[in-house]
Structure formats: C-alpha cells, structure tokens
PDB file of C-alpha atoms in Angstrom:
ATOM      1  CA  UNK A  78     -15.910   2.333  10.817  1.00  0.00           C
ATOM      2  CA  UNK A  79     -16.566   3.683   7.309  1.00  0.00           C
ATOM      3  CA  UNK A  80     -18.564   6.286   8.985  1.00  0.00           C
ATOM      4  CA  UNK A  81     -15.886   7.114  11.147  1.00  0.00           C
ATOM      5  CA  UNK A  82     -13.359   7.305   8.184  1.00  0.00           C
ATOM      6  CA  UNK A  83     -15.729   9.455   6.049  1.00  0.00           C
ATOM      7  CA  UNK A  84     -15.799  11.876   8.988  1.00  0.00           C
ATOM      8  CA  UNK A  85     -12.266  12.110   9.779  1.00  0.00           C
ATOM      9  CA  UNK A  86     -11.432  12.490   5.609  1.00  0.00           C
ATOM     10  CA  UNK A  87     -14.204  15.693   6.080  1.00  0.00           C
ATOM     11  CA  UNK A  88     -12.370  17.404   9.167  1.00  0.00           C
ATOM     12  CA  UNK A  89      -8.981  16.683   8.223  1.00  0.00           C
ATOM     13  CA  UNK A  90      -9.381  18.099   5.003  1.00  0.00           C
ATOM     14  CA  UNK A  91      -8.748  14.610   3.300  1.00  0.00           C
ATOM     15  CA  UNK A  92     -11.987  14.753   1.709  1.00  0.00           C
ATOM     16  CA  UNK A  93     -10.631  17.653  -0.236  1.00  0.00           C
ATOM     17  CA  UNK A  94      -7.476  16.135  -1.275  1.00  0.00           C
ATOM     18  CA  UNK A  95      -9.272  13.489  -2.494  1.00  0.00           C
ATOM     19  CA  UNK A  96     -11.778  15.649  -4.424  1.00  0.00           C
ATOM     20  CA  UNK A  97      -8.409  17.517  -6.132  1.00  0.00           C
ATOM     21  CA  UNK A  98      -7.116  13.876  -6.955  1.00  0.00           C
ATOM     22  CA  UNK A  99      -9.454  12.587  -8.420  1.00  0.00           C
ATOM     23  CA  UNK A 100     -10.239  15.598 -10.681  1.00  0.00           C
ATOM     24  CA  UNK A 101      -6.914  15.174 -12.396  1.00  0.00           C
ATOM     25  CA  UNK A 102      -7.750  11.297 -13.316  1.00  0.00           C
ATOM     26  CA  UNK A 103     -11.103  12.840 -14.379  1.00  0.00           C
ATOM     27  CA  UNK A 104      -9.521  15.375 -16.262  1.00  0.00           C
ATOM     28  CA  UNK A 105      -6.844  12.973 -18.139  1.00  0.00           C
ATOM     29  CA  UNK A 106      -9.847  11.790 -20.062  1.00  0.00           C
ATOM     30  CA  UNK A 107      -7.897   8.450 -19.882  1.00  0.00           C
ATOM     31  CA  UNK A 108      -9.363   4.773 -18.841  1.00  0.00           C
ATOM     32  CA  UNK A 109      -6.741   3.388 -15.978  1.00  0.00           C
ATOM     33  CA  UNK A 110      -6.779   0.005 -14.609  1.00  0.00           C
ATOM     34  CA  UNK A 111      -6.282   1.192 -11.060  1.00  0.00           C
ATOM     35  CA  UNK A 112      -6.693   4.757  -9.630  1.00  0.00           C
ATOM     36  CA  UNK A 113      -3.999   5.477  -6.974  1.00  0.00           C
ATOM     37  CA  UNK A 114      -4.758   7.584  -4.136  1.00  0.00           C
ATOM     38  CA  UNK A 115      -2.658   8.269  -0.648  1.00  0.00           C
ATOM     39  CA  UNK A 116      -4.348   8.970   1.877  1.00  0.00           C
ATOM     40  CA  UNK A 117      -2.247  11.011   5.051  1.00  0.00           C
ATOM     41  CA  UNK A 118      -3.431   9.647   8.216  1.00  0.00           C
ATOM     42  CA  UNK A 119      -2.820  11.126  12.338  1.00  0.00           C
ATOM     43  CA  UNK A 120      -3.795   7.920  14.250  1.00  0.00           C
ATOM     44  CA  UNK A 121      -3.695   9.887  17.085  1.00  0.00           C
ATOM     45  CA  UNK A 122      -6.643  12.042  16.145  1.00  0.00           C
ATOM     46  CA  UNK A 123      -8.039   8.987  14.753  1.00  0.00           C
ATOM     47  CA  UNK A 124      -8.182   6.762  17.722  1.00  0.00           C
ATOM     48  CA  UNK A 125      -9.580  10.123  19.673  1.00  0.00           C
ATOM     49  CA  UNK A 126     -12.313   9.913  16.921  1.00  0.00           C
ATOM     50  CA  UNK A 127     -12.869   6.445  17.615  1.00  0.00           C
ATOM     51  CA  UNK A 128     -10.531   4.085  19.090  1.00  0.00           C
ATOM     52  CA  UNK A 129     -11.617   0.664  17.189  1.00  0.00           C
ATOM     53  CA  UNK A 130     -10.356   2.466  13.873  1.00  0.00           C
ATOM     54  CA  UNK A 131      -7.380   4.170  15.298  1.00  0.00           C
ATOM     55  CA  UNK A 132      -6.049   0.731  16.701  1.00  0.00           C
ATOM     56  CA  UNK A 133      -7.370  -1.159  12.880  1.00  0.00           C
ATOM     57  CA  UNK A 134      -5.091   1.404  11.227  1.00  0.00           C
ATOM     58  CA  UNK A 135      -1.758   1.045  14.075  1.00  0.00           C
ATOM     59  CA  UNK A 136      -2.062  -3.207  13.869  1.00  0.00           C
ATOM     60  CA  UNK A 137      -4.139  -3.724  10.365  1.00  0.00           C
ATOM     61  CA  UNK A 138      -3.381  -1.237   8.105  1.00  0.00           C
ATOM     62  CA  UNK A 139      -3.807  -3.128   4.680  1.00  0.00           C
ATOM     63  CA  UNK A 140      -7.361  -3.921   6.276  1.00  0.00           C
ATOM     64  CA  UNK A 141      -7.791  -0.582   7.030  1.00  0.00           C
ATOM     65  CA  UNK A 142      -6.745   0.580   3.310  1.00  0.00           C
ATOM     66  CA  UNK A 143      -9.862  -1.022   2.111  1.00  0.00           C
ATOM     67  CA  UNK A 144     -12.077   0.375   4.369  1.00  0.00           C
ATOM     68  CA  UNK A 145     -11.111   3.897   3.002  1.00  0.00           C
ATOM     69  CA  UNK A 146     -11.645   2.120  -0.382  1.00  0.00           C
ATOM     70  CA  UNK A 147     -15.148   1.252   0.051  1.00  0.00           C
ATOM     71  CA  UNK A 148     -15.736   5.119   1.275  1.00  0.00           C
ATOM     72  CA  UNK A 149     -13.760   6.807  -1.551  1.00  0.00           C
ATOM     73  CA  UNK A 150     -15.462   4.225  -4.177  1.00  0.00           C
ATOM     74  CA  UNK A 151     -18.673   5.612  -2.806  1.00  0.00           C
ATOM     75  CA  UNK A 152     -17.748   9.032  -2.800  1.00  0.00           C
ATOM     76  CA  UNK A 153     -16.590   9.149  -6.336  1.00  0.00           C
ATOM     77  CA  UNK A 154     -19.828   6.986  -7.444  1.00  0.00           C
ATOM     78  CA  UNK A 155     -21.684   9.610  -5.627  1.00  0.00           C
ATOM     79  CA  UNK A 156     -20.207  13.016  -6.561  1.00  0.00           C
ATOM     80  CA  UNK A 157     -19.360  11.499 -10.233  1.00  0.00           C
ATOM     81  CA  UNK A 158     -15.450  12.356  -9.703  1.00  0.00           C
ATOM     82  CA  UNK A 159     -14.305  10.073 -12.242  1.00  0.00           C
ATOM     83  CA  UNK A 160     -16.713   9.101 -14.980  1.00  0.00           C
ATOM     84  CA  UNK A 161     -14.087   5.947 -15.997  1.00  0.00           C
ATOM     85  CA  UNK A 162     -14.368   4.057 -13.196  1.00  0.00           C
ATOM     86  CA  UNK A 163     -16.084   1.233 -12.787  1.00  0.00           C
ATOM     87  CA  UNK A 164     -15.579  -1.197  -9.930  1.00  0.00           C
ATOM     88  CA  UNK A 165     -14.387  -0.428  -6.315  1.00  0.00           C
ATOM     89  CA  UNK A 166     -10.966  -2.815  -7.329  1.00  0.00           C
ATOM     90  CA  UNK A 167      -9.900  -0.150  -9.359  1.00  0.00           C
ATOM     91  CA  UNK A 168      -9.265   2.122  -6.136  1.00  0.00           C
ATOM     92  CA  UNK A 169      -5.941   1.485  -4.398  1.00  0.00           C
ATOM     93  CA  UNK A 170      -5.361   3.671  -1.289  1.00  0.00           C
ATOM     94  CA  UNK A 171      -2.347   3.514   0.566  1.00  0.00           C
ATOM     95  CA  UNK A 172      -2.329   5.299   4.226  1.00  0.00           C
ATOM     96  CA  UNK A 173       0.417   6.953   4.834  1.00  0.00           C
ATOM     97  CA  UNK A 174       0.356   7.776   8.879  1.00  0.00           C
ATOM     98  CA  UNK A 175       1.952  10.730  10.084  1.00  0.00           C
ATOM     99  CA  UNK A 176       4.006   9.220  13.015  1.00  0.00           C
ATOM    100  CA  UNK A 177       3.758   6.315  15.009  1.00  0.00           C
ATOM    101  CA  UNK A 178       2.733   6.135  19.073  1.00  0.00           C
ATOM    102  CA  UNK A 179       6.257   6.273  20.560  1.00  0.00           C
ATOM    103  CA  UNK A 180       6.368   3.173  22.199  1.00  0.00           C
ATOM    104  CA  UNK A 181       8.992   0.334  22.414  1.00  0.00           C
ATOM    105  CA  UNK A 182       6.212  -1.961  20.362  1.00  0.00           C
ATOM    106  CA  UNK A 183       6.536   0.119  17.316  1.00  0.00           C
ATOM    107  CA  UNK A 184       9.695   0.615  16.485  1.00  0.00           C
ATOM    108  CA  UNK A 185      11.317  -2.002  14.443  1.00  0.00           C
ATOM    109  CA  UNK A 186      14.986  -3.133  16.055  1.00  0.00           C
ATOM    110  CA  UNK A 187      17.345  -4.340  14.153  1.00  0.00           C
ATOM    111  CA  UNK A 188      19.587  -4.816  17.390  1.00  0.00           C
ATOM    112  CA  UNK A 189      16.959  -6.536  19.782  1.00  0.00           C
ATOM    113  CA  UNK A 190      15.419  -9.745  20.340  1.00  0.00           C
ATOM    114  CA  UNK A 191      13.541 -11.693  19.900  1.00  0.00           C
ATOM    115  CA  UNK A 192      12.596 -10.655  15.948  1.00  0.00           C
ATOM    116  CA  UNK A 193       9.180 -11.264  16.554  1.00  0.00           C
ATOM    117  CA  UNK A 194       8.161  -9.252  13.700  1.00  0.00           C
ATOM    118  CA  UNK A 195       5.791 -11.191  12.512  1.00  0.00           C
ATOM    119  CA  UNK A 196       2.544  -8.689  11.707  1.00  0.00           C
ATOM    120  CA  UNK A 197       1.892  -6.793   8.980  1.00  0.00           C
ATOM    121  CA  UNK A 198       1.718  -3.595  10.614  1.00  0.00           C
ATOM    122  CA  UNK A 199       3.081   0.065  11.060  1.00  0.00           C
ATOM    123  CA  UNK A 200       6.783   0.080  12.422  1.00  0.00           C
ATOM    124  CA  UNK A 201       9.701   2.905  12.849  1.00  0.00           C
ATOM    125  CA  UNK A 202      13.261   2.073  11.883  1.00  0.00           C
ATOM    126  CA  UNK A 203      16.303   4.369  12.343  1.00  0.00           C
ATOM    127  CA  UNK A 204      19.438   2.968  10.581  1.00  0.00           C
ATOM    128  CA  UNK A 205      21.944   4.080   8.014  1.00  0.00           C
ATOM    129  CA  UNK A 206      22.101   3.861   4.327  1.00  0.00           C
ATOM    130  CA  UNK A 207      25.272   1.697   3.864  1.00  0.00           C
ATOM    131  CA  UNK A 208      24.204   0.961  -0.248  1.00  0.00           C
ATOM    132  CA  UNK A 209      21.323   1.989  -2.611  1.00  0.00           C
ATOM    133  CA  UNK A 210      20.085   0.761  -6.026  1.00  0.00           C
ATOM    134  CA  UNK A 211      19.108   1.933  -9.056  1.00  0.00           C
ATOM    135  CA  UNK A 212      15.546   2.916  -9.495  1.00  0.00           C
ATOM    136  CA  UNK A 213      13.381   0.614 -11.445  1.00  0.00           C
ATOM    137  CA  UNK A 214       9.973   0.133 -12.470  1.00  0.00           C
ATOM    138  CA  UNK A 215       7.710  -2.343 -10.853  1.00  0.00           C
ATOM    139  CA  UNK A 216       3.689  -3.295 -11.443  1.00  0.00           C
ATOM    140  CA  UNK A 217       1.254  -1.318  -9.262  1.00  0.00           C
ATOM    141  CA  UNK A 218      -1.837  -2.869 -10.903  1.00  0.00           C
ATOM    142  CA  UNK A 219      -3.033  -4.565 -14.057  1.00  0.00           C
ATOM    143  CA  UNK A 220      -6.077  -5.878 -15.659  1.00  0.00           C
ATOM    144  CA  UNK A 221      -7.041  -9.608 -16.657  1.00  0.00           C
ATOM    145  CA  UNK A 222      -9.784 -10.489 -18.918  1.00  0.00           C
ATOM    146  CA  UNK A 223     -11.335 -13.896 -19.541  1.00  0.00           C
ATOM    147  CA  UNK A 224      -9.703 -15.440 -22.650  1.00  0.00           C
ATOM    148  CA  UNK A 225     -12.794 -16.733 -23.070  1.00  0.00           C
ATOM    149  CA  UNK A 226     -14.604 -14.757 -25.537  1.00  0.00           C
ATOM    150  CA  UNK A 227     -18.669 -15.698 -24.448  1.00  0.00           C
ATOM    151  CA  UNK A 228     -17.439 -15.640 -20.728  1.00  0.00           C
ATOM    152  CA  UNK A 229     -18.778 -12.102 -19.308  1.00  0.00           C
ATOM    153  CA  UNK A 230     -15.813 -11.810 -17.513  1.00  0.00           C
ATOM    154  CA  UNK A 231     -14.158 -11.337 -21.079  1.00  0.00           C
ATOM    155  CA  UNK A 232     -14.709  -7.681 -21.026  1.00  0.00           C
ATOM    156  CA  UNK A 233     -14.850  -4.577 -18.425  1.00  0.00           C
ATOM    157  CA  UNK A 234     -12.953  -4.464 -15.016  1.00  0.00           C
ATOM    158  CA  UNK A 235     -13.772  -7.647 -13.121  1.00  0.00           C
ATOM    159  CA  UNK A 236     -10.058  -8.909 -12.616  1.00  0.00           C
ATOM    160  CA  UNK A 237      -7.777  -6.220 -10.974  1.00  0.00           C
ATOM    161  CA  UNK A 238      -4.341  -7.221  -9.188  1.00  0.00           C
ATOM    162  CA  UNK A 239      -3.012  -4.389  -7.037  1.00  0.00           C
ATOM    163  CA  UNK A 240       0.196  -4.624  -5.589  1.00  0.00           C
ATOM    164  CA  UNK A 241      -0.059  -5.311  -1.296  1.00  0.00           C
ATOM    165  CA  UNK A 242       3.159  -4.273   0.721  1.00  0.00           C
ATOM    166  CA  UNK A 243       5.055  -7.133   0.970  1.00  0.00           C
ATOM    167  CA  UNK A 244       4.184  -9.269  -1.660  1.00  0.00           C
ATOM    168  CA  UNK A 245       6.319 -10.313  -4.703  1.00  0.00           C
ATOM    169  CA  UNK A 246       6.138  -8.849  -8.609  1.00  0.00           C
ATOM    170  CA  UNK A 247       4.917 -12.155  -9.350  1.00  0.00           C
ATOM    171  CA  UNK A 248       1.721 -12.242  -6.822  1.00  0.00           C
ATOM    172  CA  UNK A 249       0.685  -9.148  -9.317  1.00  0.00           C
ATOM    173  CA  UNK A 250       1.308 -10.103 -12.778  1.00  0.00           C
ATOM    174  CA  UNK A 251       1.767 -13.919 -13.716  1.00  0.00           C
ATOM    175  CA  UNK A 252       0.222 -16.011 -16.411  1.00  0.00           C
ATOM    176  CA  UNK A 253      -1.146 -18.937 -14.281  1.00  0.00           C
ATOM    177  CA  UNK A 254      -4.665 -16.761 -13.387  1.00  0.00           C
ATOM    178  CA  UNK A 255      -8.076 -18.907 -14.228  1.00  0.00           C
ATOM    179  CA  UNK A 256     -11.313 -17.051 -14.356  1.00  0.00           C
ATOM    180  CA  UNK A 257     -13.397 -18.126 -11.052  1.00  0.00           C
ATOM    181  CA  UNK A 258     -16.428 -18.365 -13.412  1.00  0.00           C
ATOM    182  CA  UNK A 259     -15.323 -20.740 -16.540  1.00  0.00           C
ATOM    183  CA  UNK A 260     -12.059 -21.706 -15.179  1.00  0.00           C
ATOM    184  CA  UNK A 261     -10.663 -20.422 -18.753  1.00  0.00           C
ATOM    185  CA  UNK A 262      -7.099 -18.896 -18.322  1.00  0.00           C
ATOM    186  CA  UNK A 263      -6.590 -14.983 -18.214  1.00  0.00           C
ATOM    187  CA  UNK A 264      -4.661 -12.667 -20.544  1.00  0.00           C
ATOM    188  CA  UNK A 265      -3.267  -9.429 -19.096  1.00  0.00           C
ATOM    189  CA  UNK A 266      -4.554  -6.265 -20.764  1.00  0.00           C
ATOM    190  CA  UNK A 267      -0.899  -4.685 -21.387  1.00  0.00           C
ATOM    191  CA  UNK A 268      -3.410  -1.438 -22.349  1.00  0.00           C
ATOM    192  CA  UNK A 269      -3.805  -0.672 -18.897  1.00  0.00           C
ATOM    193  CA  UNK A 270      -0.599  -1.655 -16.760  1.00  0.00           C
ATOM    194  CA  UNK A 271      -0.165   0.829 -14.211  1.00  0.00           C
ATOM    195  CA  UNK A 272       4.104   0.918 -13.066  1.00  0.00           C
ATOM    196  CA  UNK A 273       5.901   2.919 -10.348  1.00  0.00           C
ATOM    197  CA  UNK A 274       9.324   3.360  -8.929  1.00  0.00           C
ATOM    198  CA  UNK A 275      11.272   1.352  -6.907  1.00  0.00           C
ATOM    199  CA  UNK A 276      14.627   1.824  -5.278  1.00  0.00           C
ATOM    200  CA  UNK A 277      16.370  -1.062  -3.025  1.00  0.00           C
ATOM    201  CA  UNK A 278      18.279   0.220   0.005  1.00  0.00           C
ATOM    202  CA  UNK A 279      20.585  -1.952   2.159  1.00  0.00           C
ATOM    203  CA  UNK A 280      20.253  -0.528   5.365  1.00  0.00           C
ATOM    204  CA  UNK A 281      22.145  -1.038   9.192  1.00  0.00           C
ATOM    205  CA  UNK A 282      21.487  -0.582  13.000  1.00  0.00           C
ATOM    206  CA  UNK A 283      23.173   3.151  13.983  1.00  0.00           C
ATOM    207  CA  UNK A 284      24.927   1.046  16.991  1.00  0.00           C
ATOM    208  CA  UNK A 285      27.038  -0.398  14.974  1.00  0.00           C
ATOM    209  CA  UNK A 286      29.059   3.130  14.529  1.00  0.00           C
ATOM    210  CA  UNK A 287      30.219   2.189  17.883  1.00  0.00           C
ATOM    211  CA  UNK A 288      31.881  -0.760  16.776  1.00  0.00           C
ATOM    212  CA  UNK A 289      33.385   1.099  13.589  1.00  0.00           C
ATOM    213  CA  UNK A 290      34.831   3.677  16.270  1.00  0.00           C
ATOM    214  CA  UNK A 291      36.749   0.973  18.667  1.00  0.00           C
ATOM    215  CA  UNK A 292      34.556   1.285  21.342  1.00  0.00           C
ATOM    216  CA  UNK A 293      34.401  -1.867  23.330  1.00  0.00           C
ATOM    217  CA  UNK A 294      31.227  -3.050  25.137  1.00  0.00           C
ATOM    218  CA  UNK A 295      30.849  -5.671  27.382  1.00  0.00           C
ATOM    219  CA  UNK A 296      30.080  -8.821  25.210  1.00  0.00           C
ATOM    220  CA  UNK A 297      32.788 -10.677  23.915  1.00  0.00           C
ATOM    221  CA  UNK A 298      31.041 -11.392  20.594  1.00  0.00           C
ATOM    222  CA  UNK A 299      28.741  -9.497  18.244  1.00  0.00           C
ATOM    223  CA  UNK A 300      27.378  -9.864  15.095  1.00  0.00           C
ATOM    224  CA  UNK A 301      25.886  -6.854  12.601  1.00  0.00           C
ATOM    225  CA  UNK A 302      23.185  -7.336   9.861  1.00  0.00           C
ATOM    226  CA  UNK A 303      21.933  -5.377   7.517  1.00  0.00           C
ATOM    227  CA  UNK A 304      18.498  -4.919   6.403  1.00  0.00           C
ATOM    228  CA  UNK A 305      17.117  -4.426   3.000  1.00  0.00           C
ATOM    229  CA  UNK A 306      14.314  -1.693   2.538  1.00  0.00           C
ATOM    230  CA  UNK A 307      12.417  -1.692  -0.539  1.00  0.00           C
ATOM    231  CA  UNK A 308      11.046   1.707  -1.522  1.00  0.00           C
ATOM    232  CA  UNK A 309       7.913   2.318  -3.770  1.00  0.00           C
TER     233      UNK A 309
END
C-alpha cells in the first residue's frame, strides 16, 4: 500500500505539494519537534488505483495517515528535503479527503438511530451553527527526553506525542510519561512545543427548523440535541 500511496502522491500532484512544504521547514533553518503536513486525498481515484487503500483510507484513516508517513519520511530521507529531521515520529500527516461516497453509511445523523457511531472513521454532517467559541491554542506535538542524564534516550527525538483526532490535551502533554528503556520519568522539551488553533462549535440537526416553524409531524414527542464540533 505504500507503493500505491507513493504513486497516487506522483499523479495527483501531491508529491509536489509535498516537495513545496517541506522546502519552507527546510528553509526556516529551524529544529521542530513535529513537521505538519496535509495531505488532500480523492478516495474515489484512490480505490480505482487500488481498492484495499481506498477502503483503509474511507474506514481507517488514522491508520492510513501513517502509511503516508512512512512514504513521506522516506521521501524526505531520500531527496534530503529537510536536513532537521530525524525520526519518522516527527512527521504528522493528516488526510484531508475531498468528499465522501454518498451513501447513507457515511453521513453522520444527528436525527437517526441507532447512534452506532462507534468507528473512527470519515463521516458527513450537515447541521447549523447555533453557538461558537473563542479560538484557543491547543498542543499539536511535543518532545520528551529521558530525565535521565546517561539514558540515550536523554537526548535527540526518540519521544514524540502527536495529537490523534479524538483524543484529549492530556493524552499529548502530561507529566506521568516513563522512558520504556530506564523507566526514569520524562521532562517535556518546552523548546520545541508545536500549538494550533482550536475553535468549539455547538452544532444542531437542520430538521429541527421545522419544529422552530410550527410545523407538526406525526409523533407526539420529540427531543433535539445538539452536537459539539471541535475544530483544529
């Protein structure tokens, strides 16, 4: 499949995108804990290309993500892209598909049931925007060294938390991290915190206009919730 990948990157001119990415890190002449790359994605052509991917992007796509990491990590070890990077942790690529199949399966209900939502996959939701937050920063990735000063592990790039859709502020940065060779605790390297945007948006089925305007349905009953999106 990283052949695959590598192939579609080429013909969908991904491979140059990358390239053009990459040369601004390279050109920064800075060291960053994690390199951030997204990575546009038509999972139609994809599955065309080969349908094992195309389906590993629709139902796995945080699996997917690092099987374009292991292929950018060897491009940019290959064509020297960035001369500051180290380890293939570093590289945090987030696909970002074009559309979804339209199908029933991937569109994300707020209104139907059973919420069976259970996989970590690619959905559609429609809704409206009822309240919105104000933008804040959050962790993308960080660096952790061995506090141990003989450990090896006390120097270079070895322990990189990425943020993972889904998961909390606290499953990147926490203090409670051991080193898996000495067991010794690790310090973050504040140096080399990488932070992005967030915005929290409270969001609600468009059927519920319906109910706003008086119109009356056939159930005696109903009950609205709202949703809450976080954007990064």
């Amino acid at each position: 499949m990283r052949e695959i990948a590598l192939v579609y990157l080429d013909r969908s001119g991904g491979l140059q995108k990358f390239v053009q990415d990459c040369k601004k890190y390279n050109d920064s002449k800075q060291s960053y804990a994690v390199y951030r790359f997204i990575v546009s994605i038509n999972p139609s052509d994809i599955a065309e290309l080969d349908a094992t991917l195309g389906n590993y992007i629709l139902h796995n796509p945080i699996q997917a993500a690092q099987i374009f990491q292991s292929v950018c990590f060897v491009a940019i070890k290959t064509l020297s892209l960035i001369e500051q990077l180290q380890t293939e942790a570093q590289i945090s690529i987030l696909l970002k598909p074009t559309h979804l199949p339209p199908l029933p399966s991937y569109i994300l209900s707020l209104s139907a049931f059973p919420f069976n939502y259970t996989s970590q996959r690619f959905y559609m939701s429609e809704g409206i925007a009822i309240a919105m937050g104000t933008v804040t920063k959050y962790t993308q990735g960080a660096r952790f060294l061995c506090t141990e000063e003989t450990c090896p592990f006390s120097e270079g790039f070895r322990y990189i938390r990425v943020h993972l859709p889904g998961a909390t502020e606290s499953a990147t940065v926490r203090s409670d991290f051991v080193c898996s060779l000495c067991s010794s605790p690790l310090q973050e390297d504040m140096k080399f915190r990488v932070l992005g945007d967030k915005q929290i948006v409270e969001m609600i089925d468009a059927k519920v206009l319906n109910a706003l305007k008086g119109c009356s349905n056939d159930k005696s009953h109903f009950r609205i919730q709202t949703l809450t999106v976080f954007l990064r």
